[in-house]
Amino acid sequence: MTATAPPRPHTPKPRPAAPPPVWTSSVLAPIAAGLATLFASTSLTGVVSGWAWFGYLLVAVVLIASTGLALRSLRAPTIVVGLAQLLVLLFLITGAFTTSGILKIIPGPDALEELRGVLSAAAEQIRVGLPPIEGTPPILCLITIAIGLVAVLVDTLAVAASAPAATGLVLLCVYAVPAALAEEMLPWWTFLLGAAAFAGLLAVDGNHRHRRWRNREAPGLGNSASTLSAPVGVVAAAIAMGLVLGTAVTGVGTVGRLPGAEGGGRGGAGGFGVEPFTQLRGLLDQGENVELFKVYGMGADKKLLRAFTLDTYTPNKGWGLAQNGRAQQGVQANQPLPPVKGDDGSGPAREIRIEPTNWVDNWLPIYGVPRTLTGLADNWLYDPVGGAVFTTIKQNAPAYTETAAIKEPSKDELRRDDAQLAEVPPQFVQVDRVDPRVAAKARQLTENESNNFDKAQAIWSFFTAQNGFVYDTKTAEATDSDALADFILNGKRGFCEQYASAMAVMLRSAGIPSRVAIGFTSGTPKGDHLSISSEDAHAWVEVYFQTKGWVSFDPTPLLDGRAVVPPYLQTNPSSTSANDTQEVPSAPKPSVPATGTPRDPGADPNADGGANQQEEEPLWPAILAGILGGLAAALTVVTIVRSHLRYRALMRSAPSRSPEARAPARGDGGFLGNENVTNWLPLIVIGLWVTAFAFLAAWVSWWFALALVVVLGGLGTPTAIREIKRRLRLQKIASHSPAAADAAWRELLDECADRGLPLSGGDTVRVAGRKVVEKHRLDEEGRSGLRTVIGVVEKSWYSDKPVDDQALGPAFDEVRKSLKRNAPMSWKGRLFPRSLRRRDK
């Protein structure tokens, strides 16, 4: 016999280590990029007041990150992902800041034109404003566009290009702009947040890239995805030190000192000013309400406080100063003032003290006709022609005292006092290129009147709710090439600038000298003084009479308690108060004034049927979004902590203990042993986050919220259905249900299908198990668990004896964990599970 050699022992080749998760398909990458953008944007607190802008940025960043994640999971080209993110940003801008988009969010020609006007208003506000500027809608729009573009760029660099370090330059630019514009040093915490977010971005990238180094663990890296490598820690510390030291040494933030350091104060004073022009179309900038003046000595009198007047009309633009104010002249305001028409110096006078609180401008508001002004420096001038006190540069205004004649003329006196046009300065009479329809309307309104006062009152009475005019913070959509004719004849919706501009042009068309006054309404009584705030900013018309001088006519239909109706315009002069003014019945003061007219105190403010009533923007979507977001954040922390504790417990028990020994006790919080609601926490958290963002989007636009829900629902519904099926099967396994074996096998088939291994229904259990081991390269723990699962399933299907399935739960748990380690599921498999298309369910 021939001796045979003993069989050589088979030594299995070591399987290559499972590749680390791909950076571009990880959910951590877009989250880290989005947080870096949001934290860098906090530097805007130095140049924009309030926090309204942050809500828009949060929605924009979430949409951009979600769009990128969804499209990259479908392996869309990088250029397609970037264009889709820009398109989503455009939808957000259209829905939030325009009213003429297709389906509210799709930009059409009208919406783009409206958006151009909004950006123009933002540019003008930046040009004339002082930081921190108000967070008005145009400014919010500009910020959302700018930071939205930054978010797209950061997401592309950090995720698609796998170069998160390159985002540092982009994020540094976000800090550079506010630092260059802010008058005070940027808050220290914004630098800390930015450095921490950038460090986190580098840490996540380092964990993905450098998990292994020359077949060994990389220096400083543990097995936890949250461990920060030593090199990343050094880089982050260097960035933070550079930001702080750069702030202290180079003067970043314009003052060159750390918070709390002693020394110089502000580099300049922030405050509020008014612009020397009006616009015929656009949006009223309603920012944070700031007190501007405290007025002492007015008592209960309601008078308009004039800052300056405008004398030149430009078609399709509005009113402004001739030669942009360069020809304006005056006399020293702290010297005896020259007499002007309307006050011969013989009547009673009122001493009024005005204390500016947040006023920074080159105009000082005054009441009526000033006789003396005290408390001013020599550089303040008084223009008796324009009726304004001014200086050549914007500056903090001092407290000053005005002695003024504020007595109002009577209706009969004005009817006998037509102006001699030859004696009126020509800049108050001339008007060019007025649309013929506007001039014809003015002639129609005044043709039956015999004196200038009755003509002016006829035009003034035209701007009422009965004639279709509505007060609104935004003008109606343009339907005519001439903005003034469009407002008077078609839109009939706008705020004080449009009403004053229209009436002044119609007066001049009728041959009546007029000008537009810019200033403030009467303010709010507070103790012994009147408080005048930025919300009281106003525009009205002044008409010139031969002996009475300039007389006020306010055509804006206000019914929010701010209207000032002088006695010569009242319909019931007998009710005139001692101060010769009558307060219009007021409603509670809303953020957007109600529609109506101050002409007829007995008129119903809803006489137009309420169809044009401007409602206050509801806050409940934002409040509900905050509540749901807070609850979602709390449950997210609970879920993460619970998952971490569970993972550590399982790692302590493996691999020295058998599957039976590793089976968690019922109710101990193990993966399969807990049958309470905590097993459903991930789904609950996801649902809460989606709902919170939907309500936050609803605060911006209901159409935008609907689109967001449809998109997120379309992406998340398959995942939710698959997860619900998984949870139900795991509960059957954990509760040792008679159908536990069937549930375990069906779940294993679905897990493999989602990973691209659809198993045939004709395969036996053992053949299918062999395919799973080979395709997904299960490790020893996974193979051992799979053998136990196959044994339980075969006994359940083919044996008449009762099945002891106590080991099924821990064994199936080992199989699932092995699949996660060796065959991680792609995001495409998570978002669009193939198992939902399996016929054998």
Short mmCIF file of C-alpha atoms in Angstrom, two decimals, residues 32-44 53-54 171 174-175 189-198:
data_model
loop_
_atom_site.label_atom_id
_atom_site.label_comp_id
_atom_site.label_asym_id
_atom_site.label_seq_id
_atom_site.Cartn_x
_atom_site.Cartn_y
_atom_site.Cartn_z
CA ALA A 32 -20.44 69.01 10.31
CA ALA A 33 -20.36 71.30 7.27
CA GLY A 34 -23.74 72.79 8.12
CA LEU A 35 -22.80 73.43 11.75
CA ALA A 36 -19.56 75.09 10.67
CA THR A 37 -21.52 77.45 8.42
CA LEU A 38 -24.13 78.25 11.07
CA PHE A 39 -21.56 78.87 13.81
CA ALA A 40 -19.51 81.11 11.53
CA SER A 41 -22.65 83.09 10.68
CA THR A 42 -23.03 84.07 14.36
CA SER A 43 -20.41 86.73 13.59
CA LEU A 44 -23.28 88.68 11.99
CA TRP A 53 -31.98 86.12 10.55
CA PHE A 54 -30.75 82.97 12.29
CA LEU A 171 -15.42 80.54 6.82
CA VAL A 174 -17.60 85.07 6.77
CA TYR A 175 -15.84 86.50 9.83
CA TRP A 189 -18.19 83.45 21.81
CA THR A 190 -18.69 83.64 18.04
CA PHE A 191 -14.97 82.96 17.53
CA LEU A 192 -15.16 80.08 20.01
CA LEU A 193 -18.14 78.55 18.20
CA GLY A 194 -16.46 78.93 14.82
CA ALA A 195 -13.22 77.34 15.98
CA ALA A 196 -15.07 74.45 17.64
CA ALA A 197 -17.19 73.78 14.53
CA PHE A 198 -14.17 73.86 12.23
#
